[in-house]
Amino acid sequence: MGDDSDWMKLPVDQKCEHKVWKARLNGYEEALKLFQRIDDTSPEWAKYQGIIKKFVTDSNSVAQLKGLEAVLAYVENAHVASRTVGEVLSGVVCKVFNQPKARAKELASDICLMYIEIEKADIVQEELIKGLENKNPKVVVACVETIRRALCEFGSKTVTLKPIIKVLPKLFESREKAVRHEAKLLAVEVYRWIRDSLRPPLQNINSVQLKELEEEWVKVPSSAPRQSRFLRSQQDLRTKFEEQQAVAGSDGDCEDVADSAPQVDPYELQDPVEILSKLPKDFYVKIEAKKWQERKEALEALAMLAKHPKLDNGDYGDVVRALKRVIGKDTNVILVSLAAKCLAGLAFGLRKNFGTYAGNVVPTILDKFKEKKPAVVQSLQEAIDAVFLTTTLQNLSEDMLAVMDNKNPSIKQQASLFLTRSICLSTPSTLPKSLLKPLCAALLKQVNDPAPEVRDAAIMALGTAMKVAGEKAVNPFLADLDKLKVDKIKAIASNVELAGGKKGGGVEKGKPGTKAQSEAPAKPAGAPQNAPLYKVRRHDLALIVEVCDELAAAVLPASCVKMLDSSNWKERLASMEEFYQVAEQMDIGAMPCQALVRMLAKKPGWKETNFQVLQLKLQVVAVVAQRGRFSKTSASVVLDALVEKMGDVKCGGKAKDALTAIGEACSLSWIAEQVVSLAFAQKNPKNQAETLNWLANAMKEFGFTGINVKAFINHVKTALGASNPAIRAAAISLLGVMYLYMGASLRMFFEDEKAALLAQIDAEFEKMQGQTPPAPTRGAIKRTGGQEEGEEAKEEGVAGDIMDLLPRTDISDKITEDMVSKVGDKNWTIRKEGLNEVAAVLSEAKFIKPSLGDLPITLKGRLSDSNKILVQQTLSIMQQMATAMGPALKQHVKTLGIPVITVLGDIKNTVRAAAMATLNSWVEQTGMKEWLEGEELSEELKRENPFLRQEVLGWLAVHLPTMRSVPSDLMLCVPPLFGCLEDRNVDVRKRAQDVLPVFMMHLGFDKMNKATGKLKPASKDQVVAMLDKARDVMPAKSAGPAKAAPTKPVSSVHPAKALAAAGKKPLGKGKEEEDKSGPIFTMVPNGKDLRVKDEKSLKTLKWNFGSPRDEYVEQLKVQMAPCVAKWLQEELFHHDFQHHIKAINSMIECLEEEHEAMVACLDLVLKWYTLRFFDTNTSVLMKALEYLKLLFLSLSKHNYHLSEQEANSFIPYLVLKVGESKDVVRKDVRAIMGMLCKVYPASRMFPFLMEGTKSKNSKQRAECLEELGCLIGFYGMSVCQPTAAKSLKEIAVHIGDRDTSVRNTALNTVVTVYNVCGEQVYKLIGHVGFTPQIRLNALGQSQQAEPSHVCSVGEFHLDLDLLEQLESDQTSVVLPDLVKHKLGDLLDPVIIPEPKLRPVPTHFDELHAGPSSTINLVISQVASGDINTSMKALAQIDEVLRQESIAEVMVGHTDQFLIATSLQLRLAHSTHMADTRLPREDIFKLYSCAIGNMLTLFGVARLAREASMGVLKDLVQGLVTVLLDPRIEESQEGQQLIRSVNMLLRRLFETSDQTNILSALLVLLQDSLLSSAGSPKFSELIMKCLWRMIKFLPDTISSLTLDKILLDVHNFMKLFPKDRLRKLKTDMPHRTLQTLLHTLCRLAGPTILDHLSLIEDKTESELEAHLKRTAHMVHSYTSSLFTGSLSLMTDDAEVLGEIFKKISSKENSKEGVSKLWEFKQRHPEVDLASHLKKLPQTFQTFVEHSLNTLCTERGDKARTPYPTTGTHNREGRHRGYSPSPQVHTHPTPGRDELRPSVYQERLKILRQLHGLENNNKVQYLQEGMQIPVNFAAD
């Protein structure tokens, strides 16, 4: 008892797990009570979730029984019960079904059924079928019995029959009688639900058992079974069912509530068999053998395999082609029959999957019906019937119509019979009017065929069509058929039995129209006008003249009738007035319209000469047409006369009104066709033109419904070819109106017209672009009885699809076997040749019929070609095919369309884009329905390819919302869609979520929710939540027709917008404003580590390639998506380089602000920049290098060190760019290399550079060797990796290189090593070959063994004494002493001494190793965020720059210093000036220090010319920003700062490299004009700078690199063509560019066209054409100017003499000076010095002083006062402006280049100062004339 008391105190759940069976029994009893008592959502349920399985597996039978009762209660009541189904049922099957107790088995069966009730039928069924394999027969019997109970109670909708039927034969083979007995009961139960569909799967069981089953099946009631138990989700159905039973009693029929058993297709119950691999290996050889016995063997082998009722899908293209060849070409009828049977077997076994090949075999079978042997015909009939079941009549219609005109009666007969059988299997929806019309037209021809069997077959087909589509649809086509044949067709229609007992469209009994006629009189007179009266009246017949006279006399006054033909026009006028009044007041029912209009035609009739009478007649016609029941017969009486009066000046308007009224009465579609035909039958051009004008207006008023486009097209073409311009103009106007309704496709009809006419048509179409057709204001209001029944249907059908009107070419005969074999050849070049031939055939044919022979299957193979170029070419051909074939393309959707979807999974972006374009072009022609039918689309979505899933889901999201209804097969796509919702790829998941509401719109929430039942619990919860969310934003179903594309340009809402309107948040501001507001980089936790891990585990591609392939770019794009802003990613991966530049600019701006986030994705940023290294655009490359310099400067400042992954993915590609051909690029790359050593160990850099020395590029080898020398010199021998000896041997090998620069660089590197380690270098290098060894030895002999001297310098201090000492070691340029001459000696010829330059010592780099590193450290302090630190660094740099002796130490550091300074200027502008805590004085001091340093630097010519273009651009941008800063202008110190900046800009323009500064200004102007946020003042200042540079061009042209300048101008003009420049607010940019180009052309002459070498595609901009024009203009101007100057030279002395006379007189002195100034203005080429030297010195001084004063007074600030002598020098300084020129005998070393010309200039100055003549004047030859050139003093 003590033990009992212990466990009795335990909680219930612990009792249930106790080791004592009594405790467990007690626990089960208490649990049962608890389960029956607690709420279904109680947390108590969760306690038992883990232990509930133990209830059913209890080892004690007594406890187990009670445990089963508890489990049943648990499953029935617990909300978490569904989570336990698997483990509980496995226990039930294994541990309960084998128990001897019946009660235990019963409870176990009840538990299984209860699990089914809570929606877990699939898992229950799976566990029970697993139990059938148990070795214990008791378990098997119990499982079978439970399955039978489940089927009986829940029905075949809940319990899946296919797996049950699959195991039944095996159960019948069991040794146990009990098992066989239960199997028989189960088979009977299954038979109750699916009837005869069960017979085929059980045909192979024991015959005795089958006989017993047959006997049992006979006893099964014929009434449909119904489920008696319902799922939890079907409880509302259960309630209705019980209510129905209560009302109807025991015999009540509940079919409307409880659905009867669904019809099961036996095919679905079969397992597919794969037969392609089982074909004999020599099948294709034998089937083409010469011996018919071998061919027969092959066919018999295939026939045995094709007998399987269900075949596995595969590529049967080759098999079908072989069978087609046998059927079409084999002469042995036995083999033809056998091949047809094989084809039928394949069609039956593949079903819809065979539809791909249907279009290829049907024409062959139809053509083979010429065989007369019954056995062959029967086999062919079976084959073609089987093939039809795999496709649709629509797809086969073209082939059917093609053989209808065959001369062979057997073919026509069998085609009609096949059509009859096909129509029997059709429905009214699958037999639309568009298909019925051509088929009936073809059959009607055969109804009159001479062969009776052909006639009978055609009548049979027409009767069947009438049965299916209905009399109303077919009757209009039988109008011209005699009554006997019509009755025969109707008799057949009444006797035809359709497949499945369908009723068809209905055939009215009795004579047609009888009932309608009897009801006609009862129609009230006041019927509404829109009632279709023509349906209730017989056809209005033409009346004879006598009858017309009687009817007219009955309603018209006698006087009126009498005076109608009077010879007096006044009487005729009075008569017509009376006629008009009567017609206006006449009752609609009493008006004899035909009689009245015939009365108007009486003499003189329509040839009335008085226009007033004629006008009244036309008005009467209009009134009669408006008020009466005006028929087409009545209209025919007057139409000819009305058309004849259309061109009449006085009566034309009334005639048009009458025609409009008749159009309302008889429909515009009919009258328009009649009127146009009549007009063009006449010769009056005025009538024709007015008719077309009236028709254009009528179309707007009536609309386009029912218009016979084809008829109009022909007439319009006739009008376009008319000689009269009015007719052509009217035709073009009519086309414009038709364009409103038909869209761009209308143009296809007129592509053969002349170019000029086509241009007019295009212009008219362009006017109509964007306009919507006006709403009809006339028509559809009233119709008369003049139209017979069915006429309305005709009118609706005539418009049709305009694509059907195009004349199409049959190209099947051009698709030869040779062409097809080429397309499928193994050699890709031959395949390409075949594809080219196919494309040529399509291009030539323009519009084609759908018969393509074997081409579709062959093209399908090319879509999976390993050569992606051929894949894209195939896709291009398919786009051609879509345009050429039109809507008939539908029959090729399964063959060719679906494989295009597979291509969407290609890894190449270009291939996917081409595939999507092809897909859209096909859908535009075919519509979406064909694509959604079948399981092909769902199979594609099952592929776990992220690219394919993204594209397909996006495609569905676009097209599904436009559909009104979808095929039921769309449901097959739901399971893979759910899989996409949980895909690993984020884009796939997003696309799946976007398309979910669209699926729900068509399928409904309930269906999709039910489909989640097969998902795992965790997945189900997520998917159901997404479904709930999607239900809230589900768009409304489209009301429009589900057509492929509208035939007219109507505006439609994009699906994405439709979804947004349905519930998603609306779009706000523009994309630019919305997206660019946040940070550009996003911190992804551990993102970099995960990427490294993925790369190591080979989940992602390692960043290693020779040139970037698409897969690398796509991978980088995917990886960057979560790390950068969406808009930035679009810019980064845009195809246009301008977007790349914008992205880099954005990254530069945020470099400091988002440093941490940028570092988090630094590996991706560096990878992106490696892609830019492969760009050919120099602008992008330079911009990228600019960013990288700033980036590594920033990384160094933050003490960041590159990881191995970052270095390995970046440095190798940077090393590649070291060998760039452009100096400016190499210079920047070298600068980046130097910065890299601060963030990455030099020893690890060393192997990358060593690898670079192996390049084929000599420049790269040389640069890498130089960098290696720098590393060794700076860091010592420890930097050499892997060992010093190995590295030096590889370096020394290059001493014998073929390239001189590589040899020299290798020698310099070895010298550097020698300076570091001395004689040990020879030991390390060893023997390196013959030639390198000789050079190395020679080098060793010339070296002095000096120990390396390493300078110890303070960390942030420059040792100026040491710099002076180092500088003193250098040899400066030695100038020769000037020889002292006497005055007379100056007349002797001048001997120019050569400047003597000493070579730079080879250990120069070694000497500068210490100072260089110190300079780097100090420069890095310049960009510091701390003002004091920056100012101290600037002070140290300034101290170096101001001492000319050591300023040269800054060589090589100019860019680095300017970058740091520019960064500091930007920091001061954006940060310091905004910080109120910082004193303004300190900020202005910082500005002054920075600008002062740069002024000093740009005063040193060598340093100034070192500044690169990118650095100068940033510097000028920063300086101009300072000038425009309003905060600086407002302060007192600001004015001084602005003056300093202006001074710096002037010096910068004068001393920096002219190419670089001009390029920098051009790029700055371009960027400022592109930027929408930029200040107009900024652009204005940049243009002023450019104008200043243009003025320097005459002096600097020789130093310019014109190729680089023209490349920048080309890029500018590409972005800003002439039209875009003129649209700017100001014309200054245009004028600036024009002036620059004109100046360059003037200075360089025609040779400027030779400087376009850097431009890759000269056609991208207008530069070349502009230069040619400008050069021609300059040449013309120069020629005329030259001619004028020659004539002027003779008169110069006389004119100047007169002017000098005026100057010498006191009265006219001022006037003379003014005239001299004006003369100099007009003739700047005249040298005044030669004229003034003859005058006294005082007079010369006076003239020069007066000219300078006058120049100042007139305010010519743009140019310096006019000199009397001299030109400009290269530095931009004006010479000779001073009256007393100075001679600079001691130029500053390094600031001016010492050339012989310098001495010539100076000597000439000395000659002039001493009054001597320069007799030896330099002359040059131009165009055969010698022109003297004056040289002036400096």
PDB file of N, CA, C and O in Angstrom, residues 79-96:
ATOM      1  N   HIS A  79      -6.500  20.572 -29.542  1.00  0.00           N
ATOM      2  CA  HIS A  79      -6.182  21.400 -30.708  1.00  0.00           C
ATOM      3  C   HIS A  79      -4.797  21.091 -31.269  1.00  0.00           C
ATOM      4  O   HIS A  79      -4.470  21.487 -32.379  1.00  0.00           O
ATOM      5  N   VAL A  80      -3.975  20.390 -30.469  1.00  0.00           N
ATOM      6  CA  VAL A  80      -2.628  20.050 -30.930  1.00  0.00           C
ATOM      7  C   VAL A  80      -2.543  18.603 -31.408  1.00  0.00           C
ATOM      8  O   VAL A  80      -1.458  18.080 -31.653  1.00  0.00           O
ATOM      9  N   ALA A  81      -3.706  17.938 -31.535  1.00  0.00           N
ATOM     10  CA  ALA A  81      -3.701  16.511 -31.854  1.00  0.00           C
ATOM     11  C   ALA A  81      -3.069  16.235 -33.218  1.00  0.00           C
ATOM     12  O   ALA A  81      -2.450  15.184 -33.419  1.00  0.00           O
ATOM     13  N   SER A  82      -3.221  17.162 -34.154  1.00  0.00           N
ATOM     14  CA  SER A  82      -2.707  16.905 -35.507  1.00  0.00           C
ATOM     15  C   SER A  82      -1.195  16.750 -35.529  1.00  0.00           C
ATOM     16  O   SER A  82      -0.642  16.137 -36.443  1.00  0.00           O
ATOM     17  N   ARG A  83      -0.515  17.260 -34.495  1.00  0.00           N
ATOM     18  CA  ARG A  83       0.942  17.159 -34.462  1.00  0.00           C
ATOM     19  C   ARG A  83       1.415  15.773 -34.034  1.00  0.00           C
ATOM     20  O   ARG A  83       2.592  15.462 -34.142  1.00  0.00           O
ATOM     21  N   THR A  84       0.528  14.959 -33.544  1.00  0.00           N
ATOM     22  CA  THR A  84       0.917  13.643 -33.011  1.00  0.00           C
ATOM     23  C   THR A  84       0.574  12.514 -33.961  1.00  0.00           C
ATOM     24  O   THR A  84       0.802  11.350 -33.633  1.00  0.00           O
ATOM     25  N   VAL A  85       0.020  12.799 -35.121  1.00  0.00           N
ATOM     26  CA  VAL A  85      -0.548  11.762 -35.970  1.00  0.00           C
ATOM     27  C   VAL A  85       0.494  10.718 -36.383  1.00  0.00           C
ATOM     28  O   VAL A  85       0.225   9.511 -36.368  1.00  0.00           O
ATOM     29  N   GLY A  86       1.683  11.144 -36.737  1.00  0.00           N
ATOM     30  CA  GLY A  86       2.674  10.202 -37.244  1.00  0.00           C
ATOM     31  C   GLY A  86       3.095   9.184 -36.215  1.00  0.00           C
ATOM     32  O   GLY A  86       3.081   7.964 -36.463  1.00  0.00           O
ATOM     33  N   GLU A  87       3.484   9.666 -35.040  1.00  0.00           N
ATOM     34  CA  GLU A  87       3.998   8.757 -34.022  1.00  0.00           C
ATOM     35  C   GLU A  87       2.909   7.883 -33.438  1.00  0.00           C
ATOM     36  O   GLU A  87       3.121   6.701 -33.139  1.00  0.00           O
ATOM     37  N   VAL A  88       1.695   8.430 -33.276  1.00  0.00           N
ATOM     38  CA  VAL A  88       0.599   7.644 -32.709  1.00  0.00           C
ATOM     39  C   VAL A  88       0.197   6.531 -33.676  1.00  0.00           C
ATOM     40  O   VAL A  88       0.018   5.364 -33.283  1.00  0.00           O
ATOM     41  N   LEU A  89       0.047   6.850 -34.948  1.00  0.00           N
ATOM     42  CA  LEU A  89      -0.402   5.839 -35.903  1.00  0.00           C
ATOM     43  C   LEU A  89       0.631   4.751 -36.125  1.00  0.00           C
ATOM     44  O   LEU A  89       0.274   3.590 -36.360  1.00  0.00           O
ATOM     45  N   SER A  90       1.907   5.106 -36.103  1.00  0.00           N
ATOM     46  CA  SER A  90       2.922   4.057 -36.231  1.00  0.00           C
ATOM     47  C   SER A  90       2.818   3.087 -35.068  1.00  0.00           C
ATOM     48  O   SER A  90       2.958   1.872 -35.243  1.00  0.00           O
ATOM     49  N   GLY A  91       2.515   3.609 -33.864  1.00  0.00           N
ATOM     50  CA  GLY A  91       2.300   2.738 -32.706  1.00  0.00           C
ATOM     51  C   GLY A  91       1.035   1.917 -32.837  1.00  0.00           C
ATOM     52  O   GLY A  91       0.995   0.735 -32.466  1.00  0.00           O
ATOM     53  N   VAL A  92      -0.018   2.540 -33.360  1.00  0.00           N
ATOM     54  CA  VAL A  92      -1.289   1.824 -33.546  1.00  0.00           C
ATOM     55  C   VAL A  92      -1.100   0.640 -34.487  1.00  0.00           C
ATOM     56  O   VAL A  92      -1.551  -0.480 -34.228  1.00  0.00           O
ATOM     57  N   VAL A  93      -0.441   0.872 -35.607  1.00  0.00           N
ATOM     58  CA  VAL A  93      -0.270  -0.180 -36.610  1.00  0.00           C
ATOM     59  C   VAL A  93       0.589  -1.318 -36.066  1.00  0.00           C
ATOM     60  O   VAL A  93       0.274  -2.500 -36.243  1.00  0.00           O
ATOM     61  N   CYS A  94       1.690  -0.957 -35.399  1.00  0.00           N
ATOM     62  CA  CYS A  94       2.637  -1.997 -34.970  1.00  0.00           C
ATOM     63  C   CYS A  94       2.228  -2.699 -33.656  1.00  0.00           C
ATOM     64  O   CYS A  94       2.487  -3.889 -33.487  1.00  0.00           O
ATOM     65  N   LYS A  95       1.598  -1.971 -32.729  1.00  0.00           N
ATOM     66  CA  LYS A  95       1.369  -2.507 -31.383  1.00  0.00           C
ATOM     67  C   LYS A  95      -0.095  -2.778 -31.056  1.00  0.00           C
ATOM     68  O   LYS A  95      -0.391  -3.386 -30.023  1.00  0.00           O
ATOM     69  N   VAL A  96      -1.027  -2.309 -31.856  1.00  0.00           N
ATOM     70  CA  VAL A  96      -2.453  -2.496 -31.522  1.00  0.00           C
ATOM     71  C   VAL A  96      -3.130  -3.432 -32.511  1.00  0.00           C
ATOM     72  O   VAL A  96      -3.893  -4.324 -32.128  1.00  0.00           O
TER      73      VAL A  96
END
